[in-house]
Coordinates of C-alpha atoms in Angstrom, one line a residue:
X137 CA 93.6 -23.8 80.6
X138 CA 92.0 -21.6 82.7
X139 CA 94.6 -21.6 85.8
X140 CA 96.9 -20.6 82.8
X141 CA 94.9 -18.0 82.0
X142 CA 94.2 -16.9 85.5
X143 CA 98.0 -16.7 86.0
X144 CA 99.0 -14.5 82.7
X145 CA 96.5 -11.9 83.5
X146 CA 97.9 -12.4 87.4
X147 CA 101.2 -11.5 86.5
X148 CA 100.2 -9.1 83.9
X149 CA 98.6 -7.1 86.2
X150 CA 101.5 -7.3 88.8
X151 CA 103.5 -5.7 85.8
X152 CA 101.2 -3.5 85.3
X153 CA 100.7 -1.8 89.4
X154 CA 105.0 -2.0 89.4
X155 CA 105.5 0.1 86.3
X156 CA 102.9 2.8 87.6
X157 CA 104.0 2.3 90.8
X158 CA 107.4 3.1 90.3
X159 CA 107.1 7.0 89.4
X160 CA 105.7 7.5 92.7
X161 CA 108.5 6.4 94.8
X162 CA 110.8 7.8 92.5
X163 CA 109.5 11.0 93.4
X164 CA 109.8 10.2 97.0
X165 CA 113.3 9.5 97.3
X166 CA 114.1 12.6 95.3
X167 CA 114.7 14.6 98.3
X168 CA 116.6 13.5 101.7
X169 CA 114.3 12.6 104.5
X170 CA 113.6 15.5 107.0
X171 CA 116.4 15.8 109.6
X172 CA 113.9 17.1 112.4
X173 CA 116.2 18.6 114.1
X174 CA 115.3 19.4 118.2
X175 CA 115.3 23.5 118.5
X176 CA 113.6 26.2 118.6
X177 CA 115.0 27.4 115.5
X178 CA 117.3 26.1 112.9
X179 CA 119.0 27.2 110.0
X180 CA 121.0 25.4 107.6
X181 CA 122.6 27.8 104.4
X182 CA 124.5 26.9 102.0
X183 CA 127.4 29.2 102.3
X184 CA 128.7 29.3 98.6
X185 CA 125.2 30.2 97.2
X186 CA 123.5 31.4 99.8
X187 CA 120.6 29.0 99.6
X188 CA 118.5 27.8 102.4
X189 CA 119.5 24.0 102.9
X190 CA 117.3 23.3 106.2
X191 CA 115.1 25.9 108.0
X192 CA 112.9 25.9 111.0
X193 CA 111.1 28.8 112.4
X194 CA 114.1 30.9 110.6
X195 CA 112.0 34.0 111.2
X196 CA 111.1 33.6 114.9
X197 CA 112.4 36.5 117.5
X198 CA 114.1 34.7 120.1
X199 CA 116.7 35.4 122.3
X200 CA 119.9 34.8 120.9
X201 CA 122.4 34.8 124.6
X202 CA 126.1 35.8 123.2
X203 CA 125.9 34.7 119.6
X204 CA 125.3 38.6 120.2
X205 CA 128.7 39.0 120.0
X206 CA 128.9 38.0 116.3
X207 CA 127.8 41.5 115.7
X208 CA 129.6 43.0 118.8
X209 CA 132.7 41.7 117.0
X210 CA 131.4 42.7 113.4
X211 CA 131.3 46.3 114.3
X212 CA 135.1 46.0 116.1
X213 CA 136.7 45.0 112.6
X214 CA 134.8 47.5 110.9
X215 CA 136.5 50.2 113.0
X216 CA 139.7 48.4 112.6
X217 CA 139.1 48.7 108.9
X218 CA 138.1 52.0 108.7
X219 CA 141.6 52.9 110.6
X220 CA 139.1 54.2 113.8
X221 CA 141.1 50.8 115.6
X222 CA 143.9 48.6 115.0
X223 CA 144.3 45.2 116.3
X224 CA 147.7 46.1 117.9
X225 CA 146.2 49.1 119.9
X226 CA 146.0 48.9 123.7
X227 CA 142.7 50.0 125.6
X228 CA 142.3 50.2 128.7
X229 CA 139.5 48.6 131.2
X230 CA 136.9 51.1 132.5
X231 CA 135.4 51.0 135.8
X232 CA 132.0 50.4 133.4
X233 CA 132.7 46.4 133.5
X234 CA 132.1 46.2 137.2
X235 CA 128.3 46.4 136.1
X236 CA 128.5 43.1 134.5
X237 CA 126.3 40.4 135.4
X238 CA 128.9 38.5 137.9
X239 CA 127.3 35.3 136.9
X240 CA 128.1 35.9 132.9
X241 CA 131.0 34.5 131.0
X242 CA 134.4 36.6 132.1
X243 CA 137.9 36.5 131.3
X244 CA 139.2 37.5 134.7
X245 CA 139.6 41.2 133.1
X246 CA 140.0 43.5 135.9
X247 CA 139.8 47.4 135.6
X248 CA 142.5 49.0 135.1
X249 CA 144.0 46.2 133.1
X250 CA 145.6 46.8 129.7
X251 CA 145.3 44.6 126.8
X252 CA 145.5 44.8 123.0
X253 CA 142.1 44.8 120.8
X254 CA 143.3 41.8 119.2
X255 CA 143.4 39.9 122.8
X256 CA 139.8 41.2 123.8
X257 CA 138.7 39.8 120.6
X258 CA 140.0 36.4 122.1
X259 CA 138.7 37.0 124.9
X260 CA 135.1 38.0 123.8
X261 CA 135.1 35.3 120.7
X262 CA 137.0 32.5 122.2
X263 CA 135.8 32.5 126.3
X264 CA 132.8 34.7 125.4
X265 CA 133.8 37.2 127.7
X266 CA 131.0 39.9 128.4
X267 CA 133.5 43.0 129.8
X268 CA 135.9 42.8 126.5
X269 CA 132.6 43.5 125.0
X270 CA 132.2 46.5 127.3
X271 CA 136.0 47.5 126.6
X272 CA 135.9 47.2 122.8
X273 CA 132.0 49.0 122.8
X274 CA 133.6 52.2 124.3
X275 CA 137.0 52.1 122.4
X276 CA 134.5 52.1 119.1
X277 CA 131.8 54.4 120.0
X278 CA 132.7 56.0 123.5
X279 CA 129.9 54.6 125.4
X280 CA 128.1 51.4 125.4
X281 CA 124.3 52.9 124.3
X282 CA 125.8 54.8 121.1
X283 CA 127.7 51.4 120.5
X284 CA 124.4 49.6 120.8
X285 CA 122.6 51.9 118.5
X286 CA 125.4 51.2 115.8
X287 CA 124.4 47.4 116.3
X288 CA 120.8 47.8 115.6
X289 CA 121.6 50.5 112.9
X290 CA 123.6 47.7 111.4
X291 CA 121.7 44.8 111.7
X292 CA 119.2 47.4 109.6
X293 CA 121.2 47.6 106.9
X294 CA 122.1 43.9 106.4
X295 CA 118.7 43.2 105.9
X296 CA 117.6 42.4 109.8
X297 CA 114.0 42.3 110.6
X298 CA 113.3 40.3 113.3
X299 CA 116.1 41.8 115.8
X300 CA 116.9 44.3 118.4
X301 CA 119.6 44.6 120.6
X302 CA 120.1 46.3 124.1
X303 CA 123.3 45.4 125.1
X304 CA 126.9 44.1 123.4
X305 CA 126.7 41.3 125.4
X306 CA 124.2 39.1 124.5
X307 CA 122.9 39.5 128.5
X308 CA 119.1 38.5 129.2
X309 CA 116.5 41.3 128.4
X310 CA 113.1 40.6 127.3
X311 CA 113.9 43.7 124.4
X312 CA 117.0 41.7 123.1
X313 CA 116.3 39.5 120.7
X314 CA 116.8 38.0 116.6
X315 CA 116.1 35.7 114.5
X316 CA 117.9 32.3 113.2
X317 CA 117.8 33.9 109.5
X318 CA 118.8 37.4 110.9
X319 CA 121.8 35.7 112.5
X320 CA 123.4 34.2 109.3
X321 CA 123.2 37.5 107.7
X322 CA 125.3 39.4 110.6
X323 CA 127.6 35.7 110.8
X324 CA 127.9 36.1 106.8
X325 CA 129.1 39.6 106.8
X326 CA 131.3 38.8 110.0
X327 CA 132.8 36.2 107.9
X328 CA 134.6 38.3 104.9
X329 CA 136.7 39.7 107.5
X330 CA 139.5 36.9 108.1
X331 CA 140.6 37.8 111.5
X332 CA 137.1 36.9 112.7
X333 CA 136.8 33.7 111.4
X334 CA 140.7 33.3 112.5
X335 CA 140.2 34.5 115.9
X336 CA 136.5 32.6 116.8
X337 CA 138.4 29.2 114.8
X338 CA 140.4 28.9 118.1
X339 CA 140.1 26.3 120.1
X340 CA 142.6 26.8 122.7
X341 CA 145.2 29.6 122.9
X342 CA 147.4 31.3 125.4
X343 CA 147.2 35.3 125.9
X344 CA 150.3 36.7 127.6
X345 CA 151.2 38.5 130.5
X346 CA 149.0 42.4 131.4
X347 CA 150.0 44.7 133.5
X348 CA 147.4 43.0 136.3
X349 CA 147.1 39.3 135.2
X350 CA 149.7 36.7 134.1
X351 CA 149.2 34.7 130.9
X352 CA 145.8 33.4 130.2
X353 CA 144.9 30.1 128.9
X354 CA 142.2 30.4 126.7
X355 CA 139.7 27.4 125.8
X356 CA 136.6 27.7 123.5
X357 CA 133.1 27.2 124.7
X358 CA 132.7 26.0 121.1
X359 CA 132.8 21.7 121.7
X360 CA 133.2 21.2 118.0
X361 CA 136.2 23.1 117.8
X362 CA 137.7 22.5 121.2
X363 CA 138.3 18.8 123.4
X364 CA 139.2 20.9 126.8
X365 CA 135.6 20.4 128.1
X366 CA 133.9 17.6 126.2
X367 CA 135.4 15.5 123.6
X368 CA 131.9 13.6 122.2
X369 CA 131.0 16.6 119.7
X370 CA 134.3 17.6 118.3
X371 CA 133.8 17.8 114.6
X372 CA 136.9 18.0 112.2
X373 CA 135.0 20.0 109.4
X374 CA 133.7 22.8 111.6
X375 CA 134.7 25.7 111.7
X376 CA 134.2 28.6 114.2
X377 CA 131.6 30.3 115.1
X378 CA 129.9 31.4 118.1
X379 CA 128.2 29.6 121.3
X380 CA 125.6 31.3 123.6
X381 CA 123.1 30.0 126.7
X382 CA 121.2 31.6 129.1
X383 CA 117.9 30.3 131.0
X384 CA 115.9 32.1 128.5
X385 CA 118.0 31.7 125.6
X386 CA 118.2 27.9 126.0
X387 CA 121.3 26.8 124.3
X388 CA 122.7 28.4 120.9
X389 CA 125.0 28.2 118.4
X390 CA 126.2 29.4 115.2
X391 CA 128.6 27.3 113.2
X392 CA 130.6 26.5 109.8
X393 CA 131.2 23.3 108.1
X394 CA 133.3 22.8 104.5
X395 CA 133.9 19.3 103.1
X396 CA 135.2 19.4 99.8
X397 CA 133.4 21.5 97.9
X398 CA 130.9 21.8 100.6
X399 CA 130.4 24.7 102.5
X400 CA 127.7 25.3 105.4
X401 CA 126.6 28.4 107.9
X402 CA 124.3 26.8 110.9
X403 CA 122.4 28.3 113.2
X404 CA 120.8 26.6 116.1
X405 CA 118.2 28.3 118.8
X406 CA 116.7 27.7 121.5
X407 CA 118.3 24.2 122.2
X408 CA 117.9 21.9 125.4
X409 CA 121.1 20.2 127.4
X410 CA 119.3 16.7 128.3
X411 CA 120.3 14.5 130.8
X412 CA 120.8 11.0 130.0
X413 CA 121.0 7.5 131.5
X414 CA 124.6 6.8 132.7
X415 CA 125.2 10.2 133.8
X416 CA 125.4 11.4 130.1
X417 CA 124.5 14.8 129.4
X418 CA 123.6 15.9 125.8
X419 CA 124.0 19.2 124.6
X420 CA 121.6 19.9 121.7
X421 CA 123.2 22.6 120.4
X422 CA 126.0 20.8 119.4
X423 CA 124.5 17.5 118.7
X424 CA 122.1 18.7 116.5
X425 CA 124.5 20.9 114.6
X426 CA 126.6 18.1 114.2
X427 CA 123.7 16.2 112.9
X428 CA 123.0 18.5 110.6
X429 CA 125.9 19.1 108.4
X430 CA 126.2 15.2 108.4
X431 CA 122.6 15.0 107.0
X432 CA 124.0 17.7 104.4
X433 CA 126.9 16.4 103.3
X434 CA 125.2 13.0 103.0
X435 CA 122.2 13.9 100.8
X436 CA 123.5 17.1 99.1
X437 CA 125.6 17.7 95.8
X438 CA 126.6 20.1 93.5
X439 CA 125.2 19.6 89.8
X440 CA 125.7 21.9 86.8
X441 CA 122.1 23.1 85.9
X442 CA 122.2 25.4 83.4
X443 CA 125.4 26.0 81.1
X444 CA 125.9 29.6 79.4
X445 CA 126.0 28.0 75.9
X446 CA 122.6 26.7 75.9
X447 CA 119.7 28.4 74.0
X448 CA 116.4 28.0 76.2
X449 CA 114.0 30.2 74.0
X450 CA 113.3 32.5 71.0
X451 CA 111.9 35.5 71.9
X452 CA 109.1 37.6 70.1
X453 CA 110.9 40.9 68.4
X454 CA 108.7 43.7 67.5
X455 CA 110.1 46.5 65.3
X456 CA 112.1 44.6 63.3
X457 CA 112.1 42.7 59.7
X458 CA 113.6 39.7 62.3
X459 CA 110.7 38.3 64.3
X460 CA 112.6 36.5 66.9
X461 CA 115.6 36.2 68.8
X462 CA 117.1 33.7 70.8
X463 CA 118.4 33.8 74.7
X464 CA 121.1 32.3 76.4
X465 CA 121.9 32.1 80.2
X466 CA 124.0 34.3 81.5
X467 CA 126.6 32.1 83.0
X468 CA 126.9 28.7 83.8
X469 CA 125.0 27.6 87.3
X470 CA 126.1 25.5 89.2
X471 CA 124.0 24.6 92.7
X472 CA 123.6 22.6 95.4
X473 CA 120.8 19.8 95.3
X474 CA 119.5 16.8 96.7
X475 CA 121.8 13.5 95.5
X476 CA 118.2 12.6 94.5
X477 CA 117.4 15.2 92.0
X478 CA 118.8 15.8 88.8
X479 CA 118.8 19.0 86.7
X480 CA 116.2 17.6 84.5
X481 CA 113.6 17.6 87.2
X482 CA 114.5 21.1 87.9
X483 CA 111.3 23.4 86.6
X484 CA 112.5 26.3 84.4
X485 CA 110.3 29.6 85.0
X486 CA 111.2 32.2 82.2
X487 CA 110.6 35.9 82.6
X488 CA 110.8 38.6 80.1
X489 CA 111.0 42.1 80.6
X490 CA 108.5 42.3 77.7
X491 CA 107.3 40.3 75.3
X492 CA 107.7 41.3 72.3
X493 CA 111.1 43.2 72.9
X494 CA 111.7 46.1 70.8
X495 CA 114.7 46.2 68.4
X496 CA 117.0 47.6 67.9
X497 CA 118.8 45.2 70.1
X498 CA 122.3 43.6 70.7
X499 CA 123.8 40.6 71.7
X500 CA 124.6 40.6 75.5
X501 CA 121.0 42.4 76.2
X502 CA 119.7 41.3 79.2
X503 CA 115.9 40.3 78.3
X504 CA 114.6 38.1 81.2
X505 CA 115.4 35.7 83.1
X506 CA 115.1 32.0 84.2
X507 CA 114.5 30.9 87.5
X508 CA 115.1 27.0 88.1
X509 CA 112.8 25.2 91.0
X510 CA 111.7 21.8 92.4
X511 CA 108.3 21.6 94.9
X512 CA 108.4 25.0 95.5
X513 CA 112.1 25.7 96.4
X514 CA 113.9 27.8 94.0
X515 CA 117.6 27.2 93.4
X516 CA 118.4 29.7 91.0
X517 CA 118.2 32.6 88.9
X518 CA 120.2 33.7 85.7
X519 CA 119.7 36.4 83.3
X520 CA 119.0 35.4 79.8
X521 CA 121.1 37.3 77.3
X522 CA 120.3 38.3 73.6
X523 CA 122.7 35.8 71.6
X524 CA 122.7 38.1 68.5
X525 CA 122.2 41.7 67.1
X526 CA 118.7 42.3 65.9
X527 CA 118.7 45.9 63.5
X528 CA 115.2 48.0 63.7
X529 CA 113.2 48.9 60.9
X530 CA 112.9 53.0 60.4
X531 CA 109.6 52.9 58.8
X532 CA 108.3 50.4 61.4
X533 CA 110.2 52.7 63.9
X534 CA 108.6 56.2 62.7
X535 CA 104.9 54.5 62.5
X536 CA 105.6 52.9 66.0
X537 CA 106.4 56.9 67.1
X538 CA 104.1 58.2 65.1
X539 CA 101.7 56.3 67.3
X540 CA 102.9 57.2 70.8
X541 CA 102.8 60.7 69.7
X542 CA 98.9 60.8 69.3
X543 CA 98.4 58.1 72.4
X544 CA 99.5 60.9 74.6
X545 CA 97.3 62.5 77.3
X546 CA 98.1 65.8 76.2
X547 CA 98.3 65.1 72.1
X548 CA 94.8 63.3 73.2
X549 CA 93.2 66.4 75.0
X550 CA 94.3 68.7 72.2
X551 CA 92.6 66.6 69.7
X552 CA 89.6 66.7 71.5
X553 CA 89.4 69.9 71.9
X554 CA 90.0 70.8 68.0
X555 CA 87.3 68.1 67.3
X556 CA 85.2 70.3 69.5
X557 CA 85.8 73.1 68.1
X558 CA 85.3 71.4 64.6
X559 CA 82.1 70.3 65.2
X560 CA 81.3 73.6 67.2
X561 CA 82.1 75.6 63.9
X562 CA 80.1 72.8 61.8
X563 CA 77.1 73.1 63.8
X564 CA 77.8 77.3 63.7
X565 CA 77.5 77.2 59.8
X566 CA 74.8 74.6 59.3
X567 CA 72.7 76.5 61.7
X568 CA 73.2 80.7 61.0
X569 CA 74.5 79.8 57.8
X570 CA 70.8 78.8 56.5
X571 CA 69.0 81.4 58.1
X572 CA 71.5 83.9 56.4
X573 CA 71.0 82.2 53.4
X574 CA 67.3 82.1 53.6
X575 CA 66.5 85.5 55.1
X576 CA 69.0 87.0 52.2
X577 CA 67.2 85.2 49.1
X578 CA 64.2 86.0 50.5
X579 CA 65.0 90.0 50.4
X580 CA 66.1 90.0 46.3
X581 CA 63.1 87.5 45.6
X582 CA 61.0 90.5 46.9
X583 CA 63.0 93.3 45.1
X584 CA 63.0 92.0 42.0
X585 CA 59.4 91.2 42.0
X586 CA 59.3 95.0 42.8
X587 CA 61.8 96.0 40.2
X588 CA 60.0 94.0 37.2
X589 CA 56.3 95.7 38.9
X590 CA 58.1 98.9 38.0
X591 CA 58.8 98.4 34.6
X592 CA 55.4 97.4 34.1

């Protein structure tokens, strides 16, 4: 009997540490693992949204080698844009690329050599040629400094705060630097102009004939996108960008990725290239990016959070013979999450612009709005809409203005001052109006005691 007993509460209390157990590593496996990826910096956004997927040290200056010329070539389609350039137009090479670095990336572009602004965008995005980035910097702004001034004004105005460039290049100087995050923001603005994502998605193209040079083969330094120098990293679902190394820099890259609905901007900084047994040599840049969108695409899914029909609060109405009035998202959300988290688990953070609100007010007012979140990561943020017409009340209205007339500074001041000079006048005619009143009664007491002494 009491083994049988011993075992029931045994096994109740086995019950018992599983079931309370079992919230805990729930939670645990809600979100994917860490990817710890190996560099400097890292950046993982989530190119439909705009969401950070994966950061490390986002925010860091470092020197970013020629993923300057993500902005070199930003600037270039502006101007063809704005009609300054046009892809078609011929410029010629100035005796200004013969103060190149002889060590940096080239093209073989001599001076004197004519070419299209189209083929030095090949050049510069595809072989990351530093004098197309000369060429194209003068045929913008006339001279290389004004051109760089444009860059930094630019990266400004996107929203840049961690970078500053001295040359279009992307050439060593201890003055030249960004950030991972500031480098998504000049790739993302880069990348609503199709030509650049057409021309940096090459992997391998053939220029024709100049004037000085016969046809040039063309072969990206981008390994995901191109097998002509190593075949281990090529990636079917990337998509452009940029490469860029220098001593200092380390090894960089930015890069895109789509699968499906998917859609991913990377940015890796300040990568290693490690030597391996068996002669292997691993390039971290490209490795790791690699590594990266798989550990997205594996652990990351888009869910429908919040759908525009839903009603998510009655709101407080002042004013009105109606004291409430219900809200509605804006829109249906949709965003990316962890396979592990469902909408459910998502916290819902609602803010109004006041509380009460004021009527009069119509359906389609924008009163607040809700902001969705999991363990401190927020994933997004709709305006809540007013999903009827609530009339105001006039006499509710007048008392309500009556009220803001007298809580005015000046309404307030002027009211002091006439209860001042109230009181003043109060004061006046208790005090000089009894000794008038006295002094004068005192006077006819006196004459008609002398009148009626008369008589007698």
């Amino acid at each position: 009997m009491k083994a049988t007993r011993f075992f029931s509460v045994f096994f109740l209390m086995a019950l018992v540490v599983n079931l309370l157990a079992f919230p805990v590593s729930a939670a645990e496996t809600s979100l994917p693992a860490d990817p710890d990826i190996q560099a400097k910096a890292a950046l993982l956004v989530d190119a439909n949204t705009g969401n950070i997927v994966y950061a490390k040290n986002e925010h860091q200056e470092l020197y970013p080698a020629s993923l300057t010329k993500i902005m070199t070539a930003l600037l270039v389609l502006e101007a063809v844009d704005s009609g300054k350039l046009s892809l078609d137009q011929q410029l010629t090479a100035s005796d200004s690329i013969t103060e190149l670095d002889a060590d940096g990336s080239s093209a073989g572009i001599k001076v004197g050599e004519v070419m299209t602004v189209e083929q030095l965008l090949y050049c510069m995005l595809v072989v990351s040629a530093n004098e197309a980035c000369v060429i194209l910097a003068e045929a913008v702004s006339g001279d290389v400094d004004t051109f760089v001034d444009t860059m930094n004004a630019k990266a400004q105005a996107l929203g840049c705060e961690n970078t500053h460039f001295v040359n279009p290049t992307g050439l060593h100087d201890s003055q030249h630097y960004t950030s991972a995050w500031d480098l998504y923001l000049i790739t993302q603005e880069a990348m609503k102009h199709e030509d650049f994502m057409r021309i940096c998605d090459t992997g391998d193209i053939t220029l024709p004939a100049t004037n000085l040079s016969e046809a040039r083969s063309l072969h990206s330094t981008n390994y995901l996108i191109s097998v002509w120098r190593s075949r281990g990293y090529y990636n079917t679902d990337a998509h452009g960008v940029k490469t860029g190394s220098t001593d200092a820099a380390g090894h960089c890259l930015v890069s895109s990725a789509s699968k499906g609905s998917l859609s991913f901007i990377s940015v890796m900084l300040g990568c290693e290239q490690l030597h391996l047994e068996g002669n292997e040599i691993r390039t971290m840049s490209f490795y790791e990016t690699n590594r990266l969108f798989d550990w997205a695409f594996n652990n990351f899914a888009y869910q429908t959070v919040l759908t525009s029909d839903e009603i998510l609060k009655e709101v407080a109405v002042s004013l009105s013979k109606i004291d409430h009035v219900t809200v509605h998202p804006a829109e249906d959300v949709e965003v990316l999450l962890p396979k592990g988290l469902a909408a459910e688990d998502l916290e819902r953070t609602i803010t109004l612009k006041s509380d009460p609100v004021e009527a009069p007010i119509s359906a389609g007012d924008v009163l607040g709005t809700v902001t969705l979140s999991y363990d401190g990561t927020d994933y997004a943020t709709v305006d809540l809409l007013a999903l009827n017409d609530v009339e105001a009340s006039r006499i509710l209205t007048f008392w309500r203005d009556v009220k803001a007339f007298f809580s005015q500074t000046a309404v307030k001041v002027v009211g002091i001052i006439l209860l001042a000079a109230v009181v003043a006048l109060l004061v006046w005619k208790l005090v000089f109006g009894r000794r008038r009143y006295r002094y004068g009664r005192s006077v006819n007491f006196r004459s008609r005691r002398g009148y009626r002494g008369r008589r007698r």
